[in-house]
Structures are given as C-alpha cells and as structure tokens.
Tab-separated table of C-alpha atoms and ligand atoms in Angstrom:
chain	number	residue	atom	x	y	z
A	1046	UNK	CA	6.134	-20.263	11.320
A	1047	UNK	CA	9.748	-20.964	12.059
A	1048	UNK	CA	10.591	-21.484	8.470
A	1049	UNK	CA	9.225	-17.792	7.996
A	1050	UNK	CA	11.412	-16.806	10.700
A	1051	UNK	CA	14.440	-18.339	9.327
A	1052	UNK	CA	13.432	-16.262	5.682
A	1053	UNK	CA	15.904	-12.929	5.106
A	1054	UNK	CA	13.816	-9.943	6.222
A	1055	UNK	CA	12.792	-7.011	3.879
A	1056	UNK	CA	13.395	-3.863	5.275
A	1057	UNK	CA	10.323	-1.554	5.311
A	1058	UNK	CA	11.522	2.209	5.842
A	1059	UNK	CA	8.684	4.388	6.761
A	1060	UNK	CA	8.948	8.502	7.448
A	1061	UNK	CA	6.971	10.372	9.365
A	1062	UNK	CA	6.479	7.142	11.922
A	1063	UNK	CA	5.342	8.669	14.959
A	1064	UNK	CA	2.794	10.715	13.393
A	1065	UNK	CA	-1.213	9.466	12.726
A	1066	UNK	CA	-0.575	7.979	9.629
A	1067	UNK	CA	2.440	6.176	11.030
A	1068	UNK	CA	0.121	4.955	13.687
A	1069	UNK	CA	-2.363	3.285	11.293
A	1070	UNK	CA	0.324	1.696	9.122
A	1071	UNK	CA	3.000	0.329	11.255
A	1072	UNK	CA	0.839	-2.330	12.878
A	1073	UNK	CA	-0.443	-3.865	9.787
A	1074	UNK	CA	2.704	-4.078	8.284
A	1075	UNK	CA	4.225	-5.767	11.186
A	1076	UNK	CA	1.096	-8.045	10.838
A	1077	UNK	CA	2.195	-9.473	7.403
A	1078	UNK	CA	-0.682	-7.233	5.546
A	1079	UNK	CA	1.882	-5.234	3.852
A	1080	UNK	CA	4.241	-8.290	1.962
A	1081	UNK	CA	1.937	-11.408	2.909
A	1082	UNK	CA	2.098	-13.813	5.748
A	1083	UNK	CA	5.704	-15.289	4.434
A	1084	UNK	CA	7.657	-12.560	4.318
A	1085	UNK	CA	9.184	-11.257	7.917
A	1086	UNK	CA	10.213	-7.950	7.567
A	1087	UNK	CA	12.205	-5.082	9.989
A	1088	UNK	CA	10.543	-2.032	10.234
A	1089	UNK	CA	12.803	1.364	9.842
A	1090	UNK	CA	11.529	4.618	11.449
A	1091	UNK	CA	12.929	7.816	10.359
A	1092	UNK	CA	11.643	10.439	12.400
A	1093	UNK	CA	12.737	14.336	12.782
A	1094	UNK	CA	14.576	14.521	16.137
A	1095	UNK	CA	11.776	15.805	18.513
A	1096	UNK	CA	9.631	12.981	17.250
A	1097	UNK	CA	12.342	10.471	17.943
A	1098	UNK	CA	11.122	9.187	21.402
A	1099	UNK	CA	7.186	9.201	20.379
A	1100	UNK	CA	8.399	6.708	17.809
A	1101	UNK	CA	10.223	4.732	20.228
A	1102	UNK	CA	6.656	4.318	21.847
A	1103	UNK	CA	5.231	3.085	19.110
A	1104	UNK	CA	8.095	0.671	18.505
A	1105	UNK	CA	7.415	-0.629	22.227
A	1106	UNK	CA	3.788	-1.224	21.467
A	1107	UNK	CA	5.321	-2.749	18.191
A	1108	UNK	CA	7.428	-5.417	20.554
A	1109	UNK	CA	3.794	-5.724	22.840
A	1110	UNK	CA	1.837	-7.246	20.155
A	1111	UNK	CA	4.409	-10.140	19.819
A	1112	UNK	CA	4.070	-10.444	15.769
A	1113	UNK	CA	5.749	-13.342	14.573
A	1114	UNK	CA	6.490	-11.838	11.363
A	1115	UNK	CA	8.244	-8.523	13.094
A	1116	UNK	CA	11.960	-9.181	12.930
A	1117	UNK	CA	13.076	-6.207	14.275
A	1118	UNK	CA	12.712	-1.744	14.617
A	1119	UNK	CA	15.362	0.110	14.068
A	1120	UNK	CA	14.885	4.047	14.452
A	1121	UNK	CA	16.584	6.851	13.444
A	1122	UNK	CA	16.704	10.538	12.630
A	1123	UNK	CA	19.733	10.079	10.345
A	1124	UNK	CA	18.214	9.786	6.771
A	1125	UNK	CA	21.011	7.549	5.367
A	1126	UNK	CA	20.498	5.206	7.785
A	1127	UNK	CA	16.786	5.197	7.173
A	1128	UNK	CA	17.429	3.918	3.504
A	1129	UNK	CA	20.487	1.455	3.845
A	1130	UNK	CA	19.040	-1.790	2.373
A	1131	UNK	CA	15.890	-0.639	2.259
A	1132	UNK	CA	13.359	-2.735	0.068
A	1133	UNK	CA	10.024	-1.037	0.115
A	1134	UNK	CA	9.971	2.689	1.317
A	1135	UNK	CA	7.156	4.433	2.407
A	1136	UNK	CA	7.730	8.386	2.377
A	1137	UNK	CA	4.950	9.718	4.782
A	1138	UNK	CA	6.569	12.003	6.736
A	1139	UNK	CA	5.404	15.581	6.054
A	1140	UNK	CA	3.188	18.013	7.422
A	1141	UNK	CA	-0.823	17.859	6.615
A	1142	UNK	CA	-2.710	20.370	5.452
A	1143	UNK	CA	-5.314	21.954	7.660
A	1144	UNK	CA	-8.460	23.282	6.856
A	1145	UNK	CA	-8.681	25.849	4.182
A	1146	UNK	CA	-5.721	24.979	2.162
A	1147	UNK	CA	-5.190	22.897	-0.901
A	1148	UNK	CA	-2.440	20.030	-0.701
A	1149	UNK	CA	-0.347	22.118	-3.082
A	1150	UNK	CA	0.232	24.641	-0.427
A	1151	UNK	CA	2.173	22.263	1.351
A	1152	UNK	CA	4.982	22.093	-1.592
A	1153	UNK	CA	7.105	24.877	0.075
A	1154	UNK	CA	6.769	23.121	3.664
A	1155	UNK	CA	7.215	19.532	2.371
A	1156	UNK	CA	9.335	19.869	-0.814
A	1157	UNK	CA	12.585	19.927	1.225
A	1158	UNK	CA	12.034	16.821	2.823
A	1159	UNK	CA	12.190	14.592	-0.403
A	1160	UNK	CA	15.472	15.741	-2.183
A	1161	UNK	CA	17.576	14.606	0.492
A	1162	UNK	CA	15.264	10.982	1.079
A	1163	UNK	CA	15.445	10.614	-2.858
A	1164	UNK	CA	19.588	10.630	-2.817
A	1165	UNK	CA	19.328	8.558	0.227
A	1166	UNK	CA	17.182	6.104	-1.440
A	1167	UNK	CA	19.789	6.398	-4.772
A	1168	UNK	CA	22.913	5.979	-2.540
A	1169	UNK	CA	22.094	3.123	-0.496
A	1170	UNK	CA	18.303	1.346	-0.481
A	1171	UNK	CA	18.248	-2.610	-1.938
A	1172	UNK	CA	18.422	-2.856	-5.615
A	1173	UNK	CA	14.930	-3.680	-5.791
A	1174	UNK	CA	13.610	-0.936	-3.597
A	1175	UNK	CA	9.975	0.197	-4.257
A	1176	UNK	CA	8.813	3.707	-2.921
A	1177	UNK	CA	5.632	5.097	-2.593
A	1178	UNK	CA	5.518	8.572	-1.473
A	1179	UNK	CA	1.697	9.362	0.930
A	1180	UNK	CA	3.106	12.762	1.871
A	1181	UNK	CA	1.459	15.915	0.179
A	1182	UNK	CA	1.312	16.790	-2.676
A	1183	UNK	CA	2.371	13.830	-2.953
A	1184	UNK	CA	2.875	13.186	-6.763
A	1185	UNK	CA	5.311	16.288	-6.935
A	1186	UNK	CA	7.079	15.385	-3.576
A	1187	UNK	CA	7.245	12.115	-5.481
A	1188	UNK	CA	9.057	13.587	-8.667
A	1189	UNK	CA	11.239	15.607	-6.371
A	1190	UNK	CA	12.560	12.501	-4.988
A	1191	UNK	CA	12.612	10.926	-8.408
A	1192	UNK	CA	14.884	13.388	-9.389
A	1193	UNK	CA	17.551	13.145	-7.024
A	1194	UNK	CA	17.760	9.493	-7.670
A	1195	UNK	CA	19.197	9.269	-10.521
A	1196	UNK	CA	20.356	5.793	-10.350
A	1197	UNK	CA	17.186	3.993	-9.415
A	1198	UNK	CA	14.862	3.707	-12.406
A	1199	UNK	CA	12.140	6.405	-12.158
A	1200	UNK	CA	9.347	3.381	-12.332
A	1201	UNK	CA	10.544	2.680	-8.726
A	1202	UNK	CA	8.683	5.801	-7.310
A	1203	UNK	CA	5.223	6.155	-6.843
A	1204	UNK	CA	2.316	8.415	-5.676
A	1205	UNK	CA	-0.285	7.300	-3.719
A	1206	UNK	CA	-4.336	7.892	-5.538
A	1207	UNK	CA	-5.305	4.411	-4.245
A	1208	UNK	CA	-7.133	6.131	-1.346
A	1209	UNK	CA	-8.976	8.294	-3.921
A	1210	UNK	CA	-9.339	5.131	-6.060
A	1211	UNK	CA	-10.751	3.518	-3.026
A	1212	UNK	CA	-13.062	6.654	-2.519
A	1213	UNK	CA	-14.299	6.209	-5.543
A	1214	UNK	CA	-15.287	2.481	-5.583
A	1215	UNK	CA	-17.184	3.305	-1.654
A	1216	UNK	CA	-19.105	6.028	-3.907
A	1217	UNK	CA	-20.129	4.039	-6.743
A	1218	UNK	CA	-20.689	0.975	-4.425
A	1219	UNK	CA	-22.789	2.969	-2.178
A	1220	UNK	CA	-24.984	4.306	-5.277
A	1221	UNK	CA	-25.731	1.245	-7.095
A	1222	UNK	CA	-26.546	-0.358	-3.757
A	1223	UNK	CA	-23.924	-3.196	-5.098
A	1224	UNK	CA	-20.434	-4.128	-3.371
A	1225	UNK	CA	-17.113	-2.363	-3.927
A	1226	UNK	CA	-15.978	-6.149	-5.087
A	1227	UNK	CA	-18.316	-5.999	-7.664
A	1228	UNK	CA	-16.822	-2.731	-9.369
A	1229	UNK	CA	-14.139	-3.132	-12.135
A	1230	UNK	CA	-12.010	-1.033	-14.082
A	1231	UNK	CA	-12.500	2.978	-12.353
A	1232	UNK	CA	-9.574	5.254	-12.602
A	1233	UNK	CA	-7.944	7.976	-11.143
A	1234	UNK	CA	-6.346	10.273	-13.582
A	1235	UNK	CA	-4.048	13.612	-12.575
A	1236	UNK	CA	-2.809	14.415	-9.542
A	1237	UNK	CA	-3.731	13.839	-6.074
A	1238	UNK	CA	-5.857	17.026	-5.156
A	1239	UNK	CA	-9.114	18.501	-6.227
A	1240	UNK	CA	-8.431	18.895	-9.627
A	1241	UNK	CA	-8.148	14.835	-10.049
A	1242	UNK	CA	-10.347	13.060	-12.428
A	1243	UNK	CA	-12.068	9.894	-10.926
A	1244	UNK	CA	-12.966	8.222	-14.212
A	1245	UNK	CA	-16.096	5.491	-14.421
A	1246	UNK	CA	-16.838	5.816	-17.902
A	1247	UNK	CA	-15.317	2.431	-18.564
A	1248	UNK	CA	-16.038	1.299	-14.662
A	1249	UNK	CA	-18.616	-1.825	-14.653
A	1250	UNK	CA	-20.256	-2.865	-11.566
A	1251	UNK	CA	-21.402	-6.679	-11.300
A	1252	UNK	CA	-20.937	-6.434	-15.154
A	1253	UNK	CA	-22.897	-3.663	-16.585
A	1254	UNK	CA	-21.566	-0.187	-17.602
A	1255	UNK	CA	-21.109	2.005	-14.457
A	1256	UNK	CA	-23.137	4.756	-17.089
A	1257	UNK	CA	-25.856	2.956	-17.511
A	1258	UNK	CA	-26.580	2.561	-13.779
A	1259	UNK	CA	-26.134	6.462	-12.747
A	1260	UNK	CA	-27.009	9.401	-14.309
A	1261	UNK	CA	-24.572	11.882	-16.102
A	1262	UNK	CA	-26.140	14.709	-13.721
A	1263	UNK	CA	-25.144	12.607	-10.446
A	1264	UNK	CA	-21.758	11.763	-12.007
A	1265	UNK	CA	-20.597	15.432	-12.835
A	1266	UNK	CA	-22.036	17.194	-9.944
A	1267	UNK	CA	-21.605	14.478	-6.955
A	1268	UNK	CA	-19.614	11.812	-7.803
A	1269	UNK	CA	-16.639	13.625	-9.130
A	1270	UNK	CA	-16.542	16.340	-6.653
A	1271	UNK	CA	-16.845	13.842	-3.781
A	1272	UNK	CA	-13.911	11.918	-4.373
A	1273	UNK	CA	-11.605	15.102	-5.490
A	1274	UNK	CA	-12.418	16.580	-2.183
A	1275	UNK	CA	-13.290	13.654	0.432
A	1276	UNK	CA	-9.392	15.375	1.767
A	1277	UNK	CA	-10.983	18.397	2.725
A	1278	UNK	CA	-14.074	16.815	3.885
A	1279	UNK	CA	-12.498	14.752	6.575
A	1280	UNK	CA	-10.598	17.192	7.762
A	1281	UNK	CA	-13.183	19.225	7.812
A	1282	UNK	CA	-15.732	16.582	9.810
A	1283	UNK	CA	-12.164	15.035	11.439
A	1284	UNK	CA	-10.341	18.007	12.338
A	1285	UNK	CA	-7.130	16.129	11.224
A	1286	UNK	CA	-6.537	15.023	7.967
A	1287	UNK	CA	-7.079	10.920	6.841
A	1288	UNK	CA	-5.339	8.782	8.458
A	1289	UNK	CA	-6.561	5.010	8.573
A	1290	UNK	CA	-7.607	5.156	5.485
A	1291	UNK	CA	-4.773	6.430	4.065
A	1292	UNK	CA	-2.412	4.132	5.648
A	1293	UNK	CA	-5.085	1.266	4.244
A	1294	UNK	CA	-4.640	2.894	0.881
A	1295	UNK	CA	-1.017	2.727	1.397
A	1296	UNK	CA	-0.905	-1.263	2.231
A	1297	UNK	CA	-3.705	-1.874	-0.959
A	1298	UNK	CA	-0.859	-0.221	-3.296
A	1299	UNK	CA	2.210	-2.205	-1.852
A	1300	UNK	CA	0.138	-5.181	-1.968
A	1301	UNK	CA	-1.140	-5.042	-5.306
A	1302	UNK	CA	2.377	-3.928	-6.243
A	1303	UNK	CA	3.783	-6.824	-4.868
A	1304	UNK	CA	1.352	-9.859	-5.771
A	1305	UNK	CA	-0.014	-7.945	-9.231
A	1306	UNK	CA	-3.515	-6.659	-10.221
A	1307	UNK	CA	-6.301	-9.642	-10.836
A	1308	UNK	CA	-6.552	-10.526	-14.803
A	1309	UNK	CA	-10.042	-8.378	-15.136
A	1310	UNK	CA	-9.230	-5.327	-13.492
A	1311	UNK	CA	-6.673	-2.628	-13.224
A	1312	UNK	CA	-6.257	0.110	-9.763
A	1313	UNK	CA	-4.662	3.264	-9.938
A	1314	UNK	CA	-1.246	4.751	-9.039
A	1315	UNK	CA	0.680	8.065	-9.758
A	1316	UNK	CA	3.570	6.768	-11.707
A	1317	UNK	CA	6.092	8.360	-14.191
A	1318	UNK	CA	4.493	9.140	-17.263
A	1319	UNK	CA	6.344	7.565	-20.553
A	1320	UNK	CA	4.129	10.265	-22.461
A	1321	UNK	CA	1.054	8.175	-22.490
A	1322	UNK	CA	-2.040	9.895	-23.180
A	1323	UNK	CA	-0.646	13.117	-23.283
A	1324	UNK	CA	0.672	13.498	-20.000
A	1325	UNK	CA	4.079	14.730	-20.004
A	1326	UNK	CA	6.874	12.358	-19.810
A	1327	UNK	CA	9.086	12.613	-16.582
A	1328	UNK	CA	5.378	13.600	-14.523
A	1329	UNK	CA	4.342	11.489	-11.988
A	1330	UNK	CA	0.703	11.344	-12.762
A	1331	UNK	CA	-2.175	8.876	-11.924
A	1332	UNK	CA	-3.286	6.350	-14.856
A	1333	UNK	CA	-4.954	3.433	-14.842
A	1334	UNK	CA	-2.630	0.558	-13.838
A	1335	UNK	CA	-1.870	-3.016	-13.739
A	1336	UNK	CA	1.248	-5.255	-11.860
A	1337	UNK	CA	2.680	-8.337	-12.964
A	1338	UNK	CA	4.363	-8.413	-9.144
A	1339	UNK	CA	7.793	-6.771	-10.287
A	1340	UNK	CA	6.455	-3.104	-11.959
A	1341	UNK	CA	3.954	-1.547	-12.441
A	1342	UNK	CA	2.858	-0.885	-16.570
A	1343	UNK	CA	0.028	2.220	-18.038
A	1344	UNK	CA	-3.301	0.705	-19.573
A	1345	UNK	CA	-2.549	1.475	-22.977
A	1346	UNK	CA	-4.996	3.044	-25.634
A	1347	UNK	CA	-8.380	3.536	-23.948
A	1348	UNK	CA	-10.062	6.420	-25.390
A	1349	UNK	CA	-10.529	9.866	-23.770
A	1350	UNK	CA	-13.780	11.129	-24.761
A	1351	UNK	CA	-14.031	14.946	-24.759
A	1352	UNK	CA	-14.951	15.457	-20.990
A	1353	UNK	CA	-12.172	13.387	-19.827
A	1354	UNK	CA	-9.784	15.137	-22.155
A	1355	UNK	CA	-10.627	18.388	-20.435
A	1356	UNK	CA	-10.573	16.875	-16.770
A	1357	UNK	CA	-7.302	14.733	-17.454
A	1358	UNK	CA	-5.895	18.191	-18.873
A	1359	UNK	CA	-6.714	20.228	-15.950
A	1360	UNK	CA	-4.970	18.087	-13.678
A	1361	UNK	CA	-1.632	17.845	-15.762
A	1362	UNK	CA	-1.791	20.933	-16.094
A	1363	UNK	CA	-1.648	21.668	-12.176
A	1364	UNK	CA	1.160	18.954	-12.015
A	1365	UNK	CA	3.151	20.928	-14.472
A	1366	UNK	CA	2.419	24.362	-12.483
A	1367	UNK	CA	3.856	22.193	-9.213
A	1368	UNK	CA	6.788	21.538	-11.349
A	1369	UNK	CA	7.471	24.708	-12.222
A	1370	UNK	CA	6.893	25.944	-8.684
A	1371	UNK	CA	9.984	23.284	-7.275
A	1372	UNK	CA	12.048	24.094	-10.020
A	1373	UNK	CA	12.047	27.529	-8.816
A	1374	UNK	CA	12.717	26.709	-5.290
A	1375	UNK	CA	15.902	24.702	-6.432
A	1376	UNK	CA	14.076	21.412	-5.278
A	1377	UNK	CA	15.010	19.867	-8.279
B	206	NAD	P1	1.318	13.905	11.055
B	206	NAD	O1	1.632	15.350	11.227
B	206	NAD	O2	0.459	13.204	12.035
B	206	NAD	O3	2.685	13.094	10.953
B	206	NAD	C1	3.733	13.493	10.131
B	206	NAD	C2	5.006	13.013	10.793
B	206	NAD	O4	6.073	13.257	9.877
B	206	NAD	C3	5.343	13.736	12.099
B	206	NAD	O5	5.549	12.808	13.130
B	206	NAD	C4	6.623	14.505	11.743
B	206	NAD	O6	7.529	14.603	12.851
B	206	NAD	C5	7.190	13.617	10.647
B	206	NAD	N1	8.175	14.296	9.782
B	206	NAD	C6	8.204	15.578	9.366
B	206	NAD	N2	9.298	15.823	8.636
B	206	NAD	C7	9.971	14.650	8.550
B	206	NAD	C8	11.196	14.262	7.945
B	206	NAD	N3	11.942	15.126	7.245
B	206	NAD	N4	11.595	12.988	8.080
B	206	NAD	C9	10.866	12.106	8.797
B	206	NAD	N5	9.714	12.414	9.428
B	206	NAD	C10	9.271	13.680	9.292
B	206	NAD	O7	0.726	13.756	9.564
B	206	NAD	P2	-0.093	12.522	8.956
B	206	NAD	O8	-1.535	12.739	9.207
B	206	NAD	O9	0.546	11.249	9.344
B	206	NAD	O10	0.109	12.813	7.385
B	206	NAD	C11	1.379	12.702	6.784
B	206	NAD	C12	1.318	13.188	5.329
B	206	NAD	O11	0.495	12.331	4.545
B	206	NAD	C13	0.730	14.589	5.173
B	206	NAD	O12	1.488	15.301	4.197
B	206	NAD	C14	-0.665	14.319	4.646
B	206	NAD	O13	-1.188	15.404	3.927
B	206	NAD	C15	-0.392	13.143	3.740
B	206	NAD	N6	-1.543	12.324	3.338
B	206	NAD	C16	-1.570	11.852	2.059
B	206	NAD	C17	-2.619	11.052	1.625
B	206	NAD	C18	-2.689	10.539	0.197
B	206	NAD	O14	-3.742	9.993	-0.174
B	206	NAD	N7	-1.657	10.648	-0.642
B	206	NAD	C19	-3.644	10.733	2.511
B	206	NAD	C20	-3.593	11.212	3.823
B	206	NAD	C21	-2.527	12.021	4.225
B	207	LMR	C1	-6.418	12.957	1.792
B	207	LMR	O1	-6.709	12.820	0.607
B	207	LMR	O2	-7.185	12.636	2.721
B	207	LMR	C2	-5.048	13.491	2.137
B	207	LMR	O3	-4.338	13.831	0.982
B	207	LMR	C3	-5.104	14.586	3.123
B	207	LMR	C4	-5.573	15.872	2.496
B	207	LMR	O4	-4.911	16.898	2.693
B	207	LMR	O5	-6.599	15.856	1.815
C-alpha cells in the first residue's frame, strides 16, 4: 500500500546473489516473505566481480515483477558497501560442495570469504543487524565471521539447520502419514553436516510422543541418517547442491526470527553456545530454539538421554576440529 511505501526500508544484504541459491531467495524476499507484507525493503547484492553482471540480470527480472514492497537493488563487489546499513544479512555466497565431499572440505575454499564480511558487518551494518550465514560449513564460516566482529554481539550471527530441521519434520510427517503442522518440538543438535543429530525424542506429532509412533530400529537406521545426509543425496539425484529449499529454509529462519516461535513449539538454529548442554561456549552450534521477535534464546534443561549424549558429542566434537582447523589457517 502507499503507507508501506512511505515506511523506511530495511536493507537486506545477500552474498553470493547471482548464484542458485541467490536465485531462489531474492524473489521471495522482494515479495514481502522474508520481513512480512509491511515492511519494504532494498535488496543489496554483493557478488565477486565476474558474477557482477549475472546479478545485474537478476536485479532486472527483480524490477520485471513490479513488487510493491521492492524499494530498490543496489549491487556491488565492494564488501563495505555490501554491509553499510545493513539490517538483516544473508551470507550465501560460497562455493558448494560437489559430490563426494563433506561440507567441511569446503572450510579452506570458503573460510576466507567470512573474515573480511564479519569486519564489514562490525564496521558499518545497522545496529540491529541480524546475520545468518547458508554458506558451507556454515556454522564455522559463521564463527569466523563472529569473530571478526567484535562489536556486534555474537547472538547476532547465526547458522542455518532450519533446512535440516525442515528435513526432518517432511520425514517424520511422511512416516506417521500425519502433516508437518502437526509435529512439535524436533531438534537439530551439532553442526550442519552428517554428523548432526536430528532429535525426536521429545518431538510429538498431533499430540502423542513421536516414540511411540515409530520404532527405535526406523529411527536409528533411517530417520537419522536421512536427514544428516539429504545434502549429499540431492546432489547426488540433483547434480547441484539444494537450492530452493535452502533458500526456503533461509526465509523460515528470518521469519521466525523476526515475528518469534509459536507458544508450543520451538525450531532450530546454529547459534553461539553460552555453554549450554555442554557445548562449548563461543561455538556456533544447533540447539533447540525459541524467538521473542528481537533474539533468539537456548531451550534450557531438557534432558540428554545417553544416545543423544553420544550423538550431540560427536557433532561438537567435529565443530571443535573445524575450529581448530581455521585457527590454523589464521581465519580467526
Ligand atoms: P552457487 O555456486 O550457485 O553460488 C554461489 C555464489 O557465491 C556464486 O555466484 C559466487 O560468485 C558467489 N561468491 C563466491 N564468493 C563470494 C564472495 N566472496 N562474495 C560474494 N559472493 C561470492 O552456490 P549455491 O548453490 O547458491 O550455494 C551457496 C552456498 O550455500 C554453498 O556453500 C552451499 O554449500 C551452501 N548451502 C548451505 C545450505 C545450508 O543448509 N546451510 C543449504 C544449501 C546450500
Ligand atoms: C544441504 O544441506 O543441502 C547443503 O548444505 C548443501 C550440501 O553440501 O549438502
């Protein structure tokens, strides 16, 4: 509406903008799906320089669908200008694995973009500024970034699990033979690769235990392993890596960031760790989350039984092994 149009923009920075995740995303957040149908926003494209003019083809498109909400594009390949005012910055730009590798081989090729988009973010991005970082491995790409920021509070950066969060409720949906709307309270725990723990212990699906609809058998040696590997499996069956669904993933956790989780249920995020549950402090790790619309806080004191001990373990322990592994390349 005009009054909408007449509202001060957010600035929505997102890397990586002409490549396939780019593709999927930028639409819907010029759309309103991204900050709600009140909230005009101007998109910022950082691109590498070669990518530059692909991006201004998607930015024409951009102008060709005529949203009302889209107040303007700016592109750049200048990182500071990327982040100047930004608001909500979404840090996809970095190479996807192909098939055969795990997401942590990426950390050499991708670790070097984040240091420098983590002190642009601390020198000149809105006070408020949220960031989630898609690009892989993405929870250690988002502690690099962390890092060199030291003036925005470390709660600012995330990590995006919400597409293995998402994987997870299409799983258990698709067993029970009940909607994903039904399902309450899964989790992601760890990091985003296959050693990730997609949790339903406490899960309930149209209000009974997730356990006492599935077997432990089916659990273990499908469900798990499905989710902690649906990556490799698409790109596999794709022969590219995710893309719409990750940029969905990607609007869920902005969304739910921005308007807070629903009283009876929490999602999950990679987000610094304040030491909860064991988990390091200073990691950014997926818990089990909720959003009051500002921040995002850890589910306090559920208990690990001794499987999900061991599987939340394995996973921080990788994260701490990634690291280790950018503290030796003077990433951080
Ligand atoms: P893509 O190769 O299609 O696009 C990446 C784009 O990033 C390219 O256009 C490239 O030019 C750009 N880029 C590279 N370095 C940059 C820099 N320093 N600054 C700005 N832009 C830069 O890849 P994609 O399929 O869009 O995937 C992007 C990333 O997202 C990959 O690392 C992929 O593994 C990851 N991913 C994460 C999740 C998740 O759940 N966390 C899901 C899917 C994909
Ligand atoms: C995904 O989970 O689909 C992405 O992280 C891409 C990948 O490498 O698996």
């Amino acid at each position: 509406s005009a009054q909408n149009a007449e509202k001060t923009p957010a600035v929505v920075t997102v890397t990586g903008a002409a490549g396939q995740i780019g593709y999927a995303l930028l639409f819907r957040i010029a759309s309103g799906q991204l900050l709600g149908p009140d909230t005009p926003v101007r998109l910022r494209l950082l691109e590498v320089p070669q990518a530059v003019r692909a991006a201004e083809g998607t930015a024409m498109e951009l102008d060709d669908c005529a949203f009302p909400l889209l107040a303007g594009i700016d592109i750049t390949d200048d990182v500071r200008a990327a982040f100047d005012g930004t608001n909500v910055a979404l840090l996809v730009g970095a190479r996807p694995r192909t098939a055969g590798m795990e997401r942590g081989d990426l950390l050499s090729a991708n670790g070097g973009i984040f240091a420098p988009q983590g002190a642009a973010i601390n020198a000149g991005a809105a006070d408020d500024v949220k960031v989630l970082v898609v690009g892989n491995p993405a929870n250690t790409n988002a502690f690099i970034a962390a890092s060199h920021a030291p003036d925005v509070p470390a709660e600012r950066f995330t990590a995006m699990t919400r597409l293995d969060h998402n994987r997870a409720l299409a799983q258990l949906a698709a067993r029970t033979g009940r909607r994903v709307d039904e399902i309450r309270h899964l989790t992601i725990w760890g990091n985003h690769s296959a050693t990730q723990f997609p949790d339903l212990t406490r899960a309930t699906v149209a209000g009974t235990p997730a356990t006492d609809l599935v077997d432990a058998a089916w659990v273990a040696d499908t469900f798990i392993p499905t989710v902690a590997k649906r990556g490799a499996a698409i790109i596999e069956a794709r022969g590219a890596s995710s893309a719409a669904s990750a940029a969905n993933a990607a609007v869920d956790h902005v969304r739910t960031w921005v308007d807070g989780t629903p009283a009876d249920d929490w999602t999950s995020a990679g987000v610094v760790s304040d030491g909860s549950y064991g988990v390091p402090e200073g990691l950014i790790s997926s818990f089990p989350v909720t959003s009051d619309g500002t921040s995002w806080s850890i589910v306090p004191d559920l208990e690990l039984d001794a499987d999900s001990r061991a599987r939340l373990d394995a996973s921080v322990a990788e994260l701490v092994e990634e690291r280790e592994a950018v503290r030796a390349l003077g990433l951080v």
